[in-house]
Tab-separated table of C-alpha atoms in Angstrom:
chain	number	residue	atom	x	y	z
A	249	MET	CA	106.488	104.292	130.612
A	250	ILE	CA	104.356	107.175	129.639
A	251	LEU	CA	103.997	108.343	126.187
A	252	ALA	CA	102.107	111.470	125.919
A	253	LEU	CA	100.810	112.274	122.283
A	254	LEU	CA	101.479	115.793	121.491
A	255	PRO	CA	99.292	117.348	118.938
A	256	GLU	CA	101.437	119.077	116.104
A	257	VAL	CA	104.640	118.757	118.737
A	258	GLY	CA	105.346	114.765	119.145
A	259	VAL	CA	105.528	112.213	121.094
A	260	GLY	CA	107.258	112.132	124.549
A	261	THR	CA	110.562	113.654	123.837
A	262	ILE	CA	110.324	112.805	120.481
A	263	ARG	CA	109.398	115.902	118.620
A	264	LEU	CA	108.378	117.126	115.031
A	265	GLY	CA	110.941	118.767	113.123
A	266	MET	CA	114.035	116.692	114.304
A	267	SER	CA	116.484	115.287	112.360
A	268	ALA	CA	116.744	111.735	111.984
A	269	GLY	CA	119.717	111.667	114.126
A	270	GLU	CA	117.896	113.463	116.797
A	271	ALA	CA	114.795	111.769	116.724
A	272	VAL	CA	116.383	108.355	116.824
A	273	GLY	CA	118.536	109.422	119.976
A	274	ALA	CA	115.361	110.851	121.491
A	275	ALA	CA	113.416	107.100	120.640
A	276	ARG	CA	116.367	105.207	122.051
A	277	GLU	CA	116.778	107.357	125.072
A	278	LEU	CA	113.076	105.998	125.774
A	279	GLY	CA	114.261	102.332	125.544
A	280	PHE	CA	113.082	101.975	121.713
A	281	ALA	CA	116.035	99.808	119.502
A	282	SER	CA	116.670	100.895	115.938
A	283	SER	CA	119.482	99.890	113.164
A	284	TYR	CA	119.407	103.260	112.117
A	285	SER	CA	123.062	105.066	112.415
A	286	PRO	CA	123.216	109.129	111.700
A	287	ASP	CA	126.796	108.252	111.096
A	288	LEU	CA	125.857	106.598	107.604
A	289	GLY	CA	124.789	110.072	106.480
A	290	GLU	CA	121.489	108.656	105.089
A	291	VAL	CA	118.370	111.092	104.738
A	292	PRO	CA	115.863	108.551	105.637
A	293	GLY	CA	112.250	108.562	104.700
A	294	GLN	CA	111.069	106.350	107.212
A	295	VAL	CA	113.072	104.631	110.438
A	296	LEU	CA	111.510	101.714	112.308
A	297	CYS	CA	112.220	101.804	116.192
A	298	GLU	CA	111.210	99.065	118.696
A	299	HIS	CA	110.679	98.554	122.462
A	300	GLY	CA	111.643	95.162	122.957
A	301	GLY	CA	110.134	94.164	126.112
A	302	SER	CA	106.695	95.517	125.574
A	303	GLY	CA	106.360	95.047	121.639
A	304	THR	CA	105.458	98.693	121.213
A	305	SER	CA	106.775	100.121	117.943
A	306	LEU	CA	107.338	103.526	116.307
A	307	THR	CA	107.588	104.267	112.591
A	308	LEU	CA	109.655	107.862	112.277
A	309	GLY	CA	108.700	109.505	108.862
A	310	PHE	CA	110.965	112.420	107.347
A	311	THR	CA	110.140	114.620	104.553
A	312	LYS	CA	113.564	116.634	103.340
A	313	GLY	CA	115.398	115.445	106.236
A	314	ALA	CA	112.578	116.812	108.873
A	315	LEU	CA	110.464	114.744	111.737
A	316	THR	CA	106.887	115.048	109.751
A	317	ASP	CA	105.330	112.325	111.194
A	318	ILE	CA	105.317	109.674	114.365
A	319	HIS	CA	103.114	106.230	113.670
A	320	LEU	CA	102.921	104.757	117.136
A	321	TYR	CA	101.924	101.030	117.352
A	322	ARG	CA	100.067	99.573	120.620
A	323	PHE	CA	102.026	97.129	122.500
A	324	ARG	CA	101.802	93.523	121.884
A	325	VAL	CA	102.471	92.484	125.646
A	326	GLU	CA	99.238	93.043	127.516
A	327	ASP	CA	100.342	93.762	130.624
A	328	ALA	CA	103.219	96.163	129.389
A	329	ASP	CA	104.261	98.913	131.542
A	330	VAL	CA	103.620	101.332	128.951
A	331	THR	CA	100.849	103.996	128.639
A	332	VAL	CA	100.152	105.977	126.101
A	333	VAL	CA	98.077	109.311	126.872
A	334	LEU	CA	96.039	112.019	124.589
A	335	ASP	CA	94.891	114.910	126.887
A	336	GLY	CA	94.962	112.532	129.957
A	337	LEU	CA	93.169	109.675	128.596
A	338	ASP	CA	95.108	106.089	127.909
A	339	VAL	CA	94.846	106.010	124.530
A	340	PHE	CA	95.330	102.146	123.963
A	341	ARG	CA	93.537	100.693	127.083
A	342	THR	CA	90.495	102.964	126.788
A	343	THR	CA	87.932	101.254	124.572
A	344	SER	CA	87.847	102.946	121.061
A	345	GLU	CA	84.387	104.140	121.529
A	346	GLU	CA	84.751	105.738	125.022
A	347	LEU	CA	88.054	107.479	124.124
A	348	LEU	CA	86.367	108.933	121.057
A	349	GLU	CA	83.421	110.193	123.200
A	350	ARG	CA	85.502	111.792	126.026
A	351	LEU	CA	87.440	113.417	123.380
A	352	ALA	CA	84.342	115.010	121.796
A	353	GLU	CA	83.233	116.039	125.069
A	354	ARG	CA	86.597	117.872	125.817
A	355	GLY	CA	85.809	120.121	122.545
A	356	HIS	CA	87.872	117.886	120.170
A	357	ALA	CA	86.796	117.714	116.774
A	358	VAL	CA	86.253	113.568	115.781
A	359	GLU	CA	85.835	112.071	112.574
A	360	GLN	CA	84.466	108.369	112.369
A	361	ASN	CA	84.206	106.330	109.803
A	362	ASP	CA	83.407	102.581	109.396
A	363	SER	CA	86.586	101.186	108.272
A	364	GLY	CA	88.131	101.644	111.642
A	365	VAL	CA	90.181	104.787	110.877
A	366	ASP	CA	89.128	107.949	113.393
A	367	THR	CA	90.539	111.317	112.497
A	368	LEU	CA	90.939	114.125	115.035
A	369	PRO	CA	91.759	116.803	112.311
A	370	GLU	CA	92.547	119.934	114.210
A	371	LEU	CA	94.967	117.814	116.643
A	372	LYS	CA	96.144	116.512	112.899
A	373	MET	CA	96.069	112.760	114.650
A	374	ILE	CA	94.666	109.666	113.120
A	375	LEU	CA	93.451	106.804	115.394
A	376	SER	CA	93.037	103.238	113.910
A	377	ASN	CA	92.178	99.731	115.420
A	378	GLU	CA	92.471	97.708	112.599
A	379	SER	CA	95.674	95.874	113.309
A	380	SER	CA	96.571	91.766	112.067
A	381	PHE	CA	97.636	91.083	115.640
A	382	GLU	CA	95.651	89.289	118.046
A	383	TYR	CA	94.491	92.361	120.523
A	384	PRO	CA	91.416	92.164	122.624
A	385	MET	CA	88.123	91.856	120.851
A	386	ASP	CA	84.303	92.018	121.360
A	387	GLU	CA	81.590	89.345	121.090
A	388	GLU	CA	81.446	90.500	117.113
A	389	GLY	CA	85.406	89.999	116.638
A	390	ASP	CA	85.981	93.816	116.358
A	391	PRO	CA	89.091	95.106	118.206
A	392	ILE	CA	87.923	96.844	121.594
A	393	HIS	CA	90.549	99.267	121.598
A	394	PHE	CA	92.595	101.553	119.068
A	395	ASP	CA	96.129	99.831	118.334
A	396	TYR	CA	97.790	102.699	116.322
A	397	VAL	CA	98.429	106.669	116.282
A	398	LEU	CA	99.391	108.841	113.764
A	399	VAL	CA	100.972	112.358	115.428
A	400	THR	CA	101.918	114.813	112.284
A	401	SER	CA	102.811	118.086	111.379
A	402	VAL	CA	100.552	117.588	108.145
A	403	ASP	CA	97.286	119.359	107.728
A	404	PHE	CA	94.449	116.878	106.480
A	405	GLY	CA	92.601	117.863	103.458
A	406	PRO	CA	89.340	117.495	102.961
A	407	ARG	CA	87.611	113.823	103.358
A	408	GLY	CA	85.928	112.565	100.799
A	409	ASP	CA	83.499	109.716	102.800
């Protein structure tokens, strides 16, 4: 499965602005399971969707009934047949340092900080590698790859680093 990160649009066929029923339906078509049922008439704040075979998960965030953010978490099975791409780059298998360098070379603004949460403000995306799961680490014990990405329709305010 290839999931394309589409800034200000969505992830794959899951589109920002969709209703909960539409977003969960699109996630299910991609192989993600969820216990959410639009038949209940509830307007959720968030819906968790999980891809069983790979351990990849999505949290779909809603504001006033419309999808405003998609939280995508790295697969937990290292040889999973899941590729998450941004601008043709493999987000979860390219090292964090190399990914940020290549995105910057392609003209994307990159705001890095020491807490492992990096922002691509004009793309309305956040990348992070501070998970509690046991992903590959370097010699110093730091994660090698990003393990989380946020795609949102919300503007980031000025950062107070």
